[in-house]
Amino acid sequence: MRYTEMNKEQLIAEKASLEREYAEFKEKGVNLTMARGIPAPEQLDLSINMLLHCLDGDCKSKSGMDCRSYGVLDGIPEAKELFMDMLHVGPDEVIVGGNSSLQMMYDTIIRALQLGVLGSEKPWCKYDKIKFLCPVPGYDRHFAMCEQLGIEMINIEYKSDGPDMDEVERLVASDESIKGIWCVPMYSNPTGITYSDEVVRRFANLKPAAKDFRIFWDNAYCVHHLSSHHDHLLNIIEECRKAGNPDMVFEFSSTSKISFPGGGLAVICASKDNIDFIKKQMAIQTIGFDKLNQLRHAKYFKNFEGIEEHMRFHAAIIRPKFEVVLYMLEKELMPLGIGKWTRPNGGYFISFNGMDGTAKRIVQLAKEGGVALTDAGATFPYGKDPHDSNIRIAPTYPSVSDLRQAMELFCICAKLATAEKLLG
Amino acid sequence: MRYTEMNKEQLIAEKASLEREYAEFKEKGVNLTMARGIPAPEQLDLSINMLLHCLDGDCKSKSGMDCRSYGVLDGIPEAKELFMDMLHVGPDEVIVGGNSSLQMMYDTIIRALQLGVLGSEKPWCKYDKIKFLCPVPGYDRHFAMCEQLGIEMINIEYKSDGPDMDEVERLVASDESIKGIWCVPMYSNPTGITYSDEVVRRFANLKPAAKDFRIFWDNAYCVHHLSSHHDHLLNIIEECRKAGNPDMVFEFSSTSKISFPGGGLAVICASKDNIDFIKKQMAIQTIGFDKLNQLRHAKYFKNFEGIEEHMRFHAAIIRPKFEVVLYMLEKELMPLGIGKWTRPNGGYFISFNGMDGTAKRIVQLAKEGGVALTDAGATFPYGKDPHDSNIRIAPTYPSVSDLRQAMELFCICAKLATAEKLLG
């Protein structure tokens, strides 16, 4: 019976029973986390040979350059090639950077604030106010950057195939202070949505009032499929070029969830003109990134096919974990009409929407019961979920048996919070 | 006979003879560089085992953390310890970062501009104008940052034991818009000077008008001695604490010229309060730096004694190169009264001062003769050497025999440019 169909007595009885279940679970003294999108240790083992046997004393790039020394701002050719094939860009449209795509995004924005981007009339910090559009729910670390740097954020709702493009088009065309939009276009964090071809084309055809408006296209999960039945994403850089907006997008990606989180390679892709402009700015910040790690990755993966094969093994490890989460939600919550959730074909998250006004309570109950979840609200700018309903579930880190336990608790908490809410 | 003692006829004859020598040299078709402070390949070979056998499959820090995954913003404990012993700071006074201390300096300044430093009334970009003091000659990449970021630079002359402290004290006390000073306090780039204890103490006791003034202490060459007879530098962080100015200094260093340029570890040291403040800002920019490379360095060097021993081998490779340069200058130029130069006890450079108005000409002649030198003027803000006399000689990269050739040409060019200048 669905909770919303229960009368008050039934709900009170249900709540009392849930409280007993919750108390019993608590006694187990578990201590688990589904809070962040972290690969499991066995996923990291997949790449261990990269560290052990990869640089065999020959540290020369195929360009002839000694990767142990200074030089080359935009990456050694063989590292570039990995990403060129992954993201379908040319050699002049990519910079292979350091260990963090987040850092590349931050640096891109802080440079825009201080110096401007290609085509800026003035640095962004010279405006009284600038704004970014933020499809929600989204990635907390994107929003944290805007908040720190004083960039006002405007929420954009998600449709089934991407952000609400009517709203995006209307806002960017009418408000010159809107300088950017955050997108995780494939297996979006946390919704799992991949933007449809129509959405990508509408992005490429935006007519922003701000001439130096940029799409921040964080393609973090571009090869992170859960099975061979997977989503496809149009190439935004190509679509922008076709639409006559070649410079409107900065695309980011990394191998953080391919090789090693914090020990991989990050990349920015954009039009040649954008890249030339960025390199000129960036040459003042650094002599270059770690080419030894670039060479290590290139030698280990050999080519993009090597990455694709590698991702099959990742999928083999994490697909069962997604299945456990979905099985538990379907078994425990669906019959009761509690919540909605996504069934992504890739990425690192399942997005759960509970009844309005229950997300914070669920997270609190889970925490006190021994399972850490991403803070409720974290998936929204300023940490404020207007409906207090969204929770990001990150199933990759725990083992299957830990995950089963964690989801048992999650479902108890979701039920209890819903019953409490309905009883008012 | 010194050139300044020659009469016109003698000078004309000398010049004609030099032009023949120069033309003969040119015919050899050499192509060498003494332009940048780059370790020679044999120096890089010293650390090759770090890449080959260091991570033996165990990627755990002694803190228990898996270095293959996310986490730890300020560095793993064993990497911190290397730098704590190198720079005499505590565990709360250091952040071990990525591959580039230059990038840490740039990021520190751009954050100061956008967000301010500890104690700032407002971000530096909110002032009409801010200024940095620049001891000259100095490091071109420091000056390039200020130029790009719109920070006005004021030249400060060098004395024999460091910058002109009377001038530094006077300026920082009287001008609130002066927010920083660039220092390379040990084996300074390019002068080779190490600041005396008195100079360091006067730095620590500055009374800046700007409450958020910072000393940017780029201690790049702190262990880069050329022999066991070496310079000593007072610990600026300790001296600032003693002087009641604990937060006035940011110290930077790296292993770029210990392990691998562009593949090493960079570090920022400062008071705990500064570090806490920086970490809070930095946590928005990145999840963390490459801990695998930190672990690699910690396992390879083991401790600071390991670094000290390693530096003896570096010295064994580069000391003879410094000797070749100095021998050639003494043999060829000293009897003619041409130029002055430093005899550093460490670092990567010999600073040559020719007759006023000859530096550009010497660099041009050398280039056309087949030897690249650092651009004349590069060691000054805005690339402008007011005397056109300073040339930075970087002897580490070429082999001894190449260096001998390069210095032959350098001396011919210095003589020729001086003769030309004297003839007017």
mmCIF file of C-alpha atoms in Angstrom, chain A residues 37-38 41 44-45 48 51-52 55-57 59 66 68-70 99-100 102-103 106-107 110-111 113-115 125 141 144-145 148-149 256-257 260-263 281 283-293 296, chain B residues 37-38 41 44-45 48 51-52 55-57 59 66 68-70 99-100 102-103 106-107 110-111 113-115 125 141 144-145 148-149 256-257 260-263 281 283-293 296:
data_model
loop_
_atom_site.group_PDB
_atom_site.id
_atom_site.type_symbol
_atom_site.label_atom_id
_atom_site.label_comp_id
_atom_site.label_asym_id
_atom_site.label_seq_id
_atom_site.Cartn_x
_atom_site.Cartn_y
_atom_site.Cartn_z
ATOM 1 C CA GLY A 37 31.984 9.395 -6.421
ATOM 2 C CA ILE A 38 35.131 7.536 -5.531
ATOM 3 C CA PRO A 41 40.201 0.031 -4.522
ATOM 4 C CA LEU A 44 42.425 1.310 -8.877
ATOM 5 C CA ASP A 45 44.129 -2.080 -9.079
ATOM 6 C CA ILE A 48 48.545 -0.650 -11.172
ATOM 7 C CA LEU A 51 52.897 2.616 -11.978
ATOM 8 C CA LEU A 52 55.095 -0.450 -11.894
ATOM 9 C CA LEU A 55 58.453 3.921 -17.748
ATOM 10 C CA ASP A 56 61.241 1.501 -18.562
ATOM 11 C CA GLY A 57 63.993 4.081 -18.427
ATOM 12 C CA CYS A 59 61.433 8.882 -20.988
ATOM 13 C CA ASP A 66 62.860 14.309 -22.790
ATOM 14 C CA ARG A 68 61.988 14.429 -17.471
ATOM 15 C CA SER A 69 62.744 18.073 -18.176
ATOM 16 C CA TYR A 70 61.025 21.407 -18.792
ATOM 17 C CA ASN A 99 46.098 15.947 -12.301
ATOM 18 C CA SER A 100 42.794 17.778 -11.887
ATOM 19 C CA LEU A 102 38.486 20.746 -11.488
ATOM 20 C CA GLN A 103 41.631 22.828 -11.211
ATOM 21 C CA TYR A 106 38.807 26.914 -11.625
ATOM 22 C CA ASP A 107 41.869 28.340 -13.330
ATOM 23 C CA ILE A 110 39.698 32.891 -12.269
ATOM 24 C CA ARG A 111 41.670 33.881 -15.396
ATOM 25 C CA LEU A 113 37.710 37.113 -13.939
ATOM 26 C CA GLN A 114 41.170 38.617 -13.860
ATOM 27 C CA LEU A 115 42.044 38.785 -17.558
ATOM 28 C CA CYS A 125 35.787 41.059 -12.426
ATOM 29 C CA ARG A 141 32.127 21.598 -6.636
ATOM 30 C CA ALA A 144 31.319 26.093 -4.785
ATOM 31 C CA MET A 145 33.617 27.797 -7.317
ATOM 32 C CA GLN A 148 33.715 31.564 -3.707
ATOM 33 C CA LEU A 149 34.394 33.795 -6.691
ATOM 34 C CA SER A 256 40.503 10.596 -12.754
ATOM 35 C CA LYS A 257 37.998 7.755 -12.979
ATOM 36 C CA PHE A 260 43.807 7.334 -10.755
ATOM 37 C CA PRO A 261 41.738 10.005 -8.996
ATOM 38 C CA GLY A 262 44.169 12.804 -8.263
ATOM 39 C CA GLY A 263 46.923 10.964 -10.140
ATOM 40 C CA GLN A 281 47.669 33.289 -20.603
ATOM 41 C CA ALA A 283 52.384 30.349 -20.172
ATOM 42 C CA ILE A 284 52.702 32.944 -17.407
ATOM 43 C CA GLN A 285 51.260 30.578 -14.786
ATOM 44 C CA THR A 286 53.429 27.547 -15.475
ATOM 45 C CA ILE A 287 56.257 26.232 -17.609
ATOM 46 C CA GLY A 288 54.270 23.060 -18.169
ATOM 47 C CA PHE A 289 52.503 20.106 -16.603
ATOM 48 C CA ASP A 290 53.889 16.737 -15.522
ATOM 49 C CA LYS A 291 54.971 15.134 -18.798
ATOM 50 C CA LEU A 292 56.215 11.984 -17.057
ATOM 51 C CA ASN A 293 52.678 11.203 -15.974
ATOM 52 C CA ARG A 296 53.049 6.952 -18.328
ATOM 53 C CA GLY B 37 68.525 27.125 -16.069
ATOM 54 C CA ILE B 38 67.908 23.603 -17.240
ATOM 55 C CA PRO B 41 70.401 15.030 -19.086
ATOM 56 C CA LEU B 44 68.161 13.754 -14.726
ATOM 57 C CA ASP B 45 69.696 10.285 -14.886
ATOM 58 C CA ILE B 48 65.870 7.617 -12.876
ATOM 59 C CA LEU B 51 60.621 6.258 -11.957
ATOM 60 C CA LEU B 52 61.591 2.634 -12.386
ATOM 61 C CA LEU B 55 56.318 2.306 -6.330
ATOM 62 C CA ASP B 56 56.440 -1.437 -5.846
ATOM 63 C CA GLY B 57 52.700 -1.935 -5.856
ATOM 64 C CA CYS B 59 50.707 2.866 -2.796
ATOM 65 C CA ASP B 66 45.703 5.048 -0.601
ATOM 66 C CA ARG B 68 45.953 6.259 -5.848
ATOM 67 C CA SER B 69 42.690 7.934 -4.886
ATOM 68 C CA TYR B 70 41.244 11.304 -3.897
ATOM 69 C CA ASN B 99 54.688 19.899 -10.222
ATOM 70 C CA SER B 100 55.368 23.628 -10.345
ATOM 71 C CA LEU B 102 55.807 28.848 -10.316
ATOM 72 C CA GLN B 103 52.180 27.777 -10.545
ATOM 73 C CA TYR B 106 50.854 32.493 -9.665
ATOM 74 C CA ASP B 107 47.870 30.899 -7.966
ATOM 75 C CA ILE B 110 45.705 35.533 -8.539
ATOM 76 C CA ARG B 111 43.817 34.371 -5.427
ATOM 77 C CA LEU B 113 43.801 39.581 -6.437
ATOM 78 C CA GLN B 114 40.433 37.878 -6.540
ATOM 79 C CA LEU B 115 39.894 37.002 -2.875
ATOM 80 C CA CYS B 125 41.925 43.683 -7.539
ATOM 81 C CA ARG B 141 58.997 34.685 -14.795
ATOM 82 C CA ALA B 144 55.987 38.307 -16.226
ATOM 83 C CA MET B 145 53.297 37.398 -13.670
ATOM 84 C CA GLN B 148 50.188 40.023 -16.944
ATOM 85 C CA LEU B 149 48.164 40.654 -13.801
ATOM 86 C CA SER B 256 62.400 20.789 -9.994
ATOM 87 C CA LYS B 257 66.182 20.891 -9.916
ATOM 88 C CA PHE B 260 62.726 16.357 -12.408
ATOM 89 C CA PRO B 261 61.913 19.791 -13.838
ATOM 90 C CA GLY B 262 58.172 19.738 -14.424
ATOM 91 C CA GLY B 263 57.909 16.303 -12.832
ATOM 92 C CA GLN B 281 40.663 28.926 -0.538
ATOM 93 C CA ALA B 283 39.925 23.484 -1.412
ATOM 94 C CA ILE B 284 37.606 25.118 -3.955
ATOM 95 C CA GLN B 285 40.237 24.959 -6.706
ATOM 96 C CA THR B 286 41.217 21.303 -6.381
ATOM 97 C CA ILE B 287 40.534 18.116 -4.469
ATOM 98 C CA GLY B 288 44.253 17.586 -4.121
ATOM 99 C CA PHE B 289 47.587 17.216 -5.833
ATOM 100 C CA ASP B 290 49.257 14.115 -7.266
ATOM 101 C CA LYS B 291 49.942 12.004 -4.170
ATOM 102 C CA LEU B 292 51.492 9.195 -6.224
ATOM 103 C CA ASN B 293 54.300 11.513 -7.214
ATOM 104 C CA ARG B 296 57.429 8.338 -5.263
#
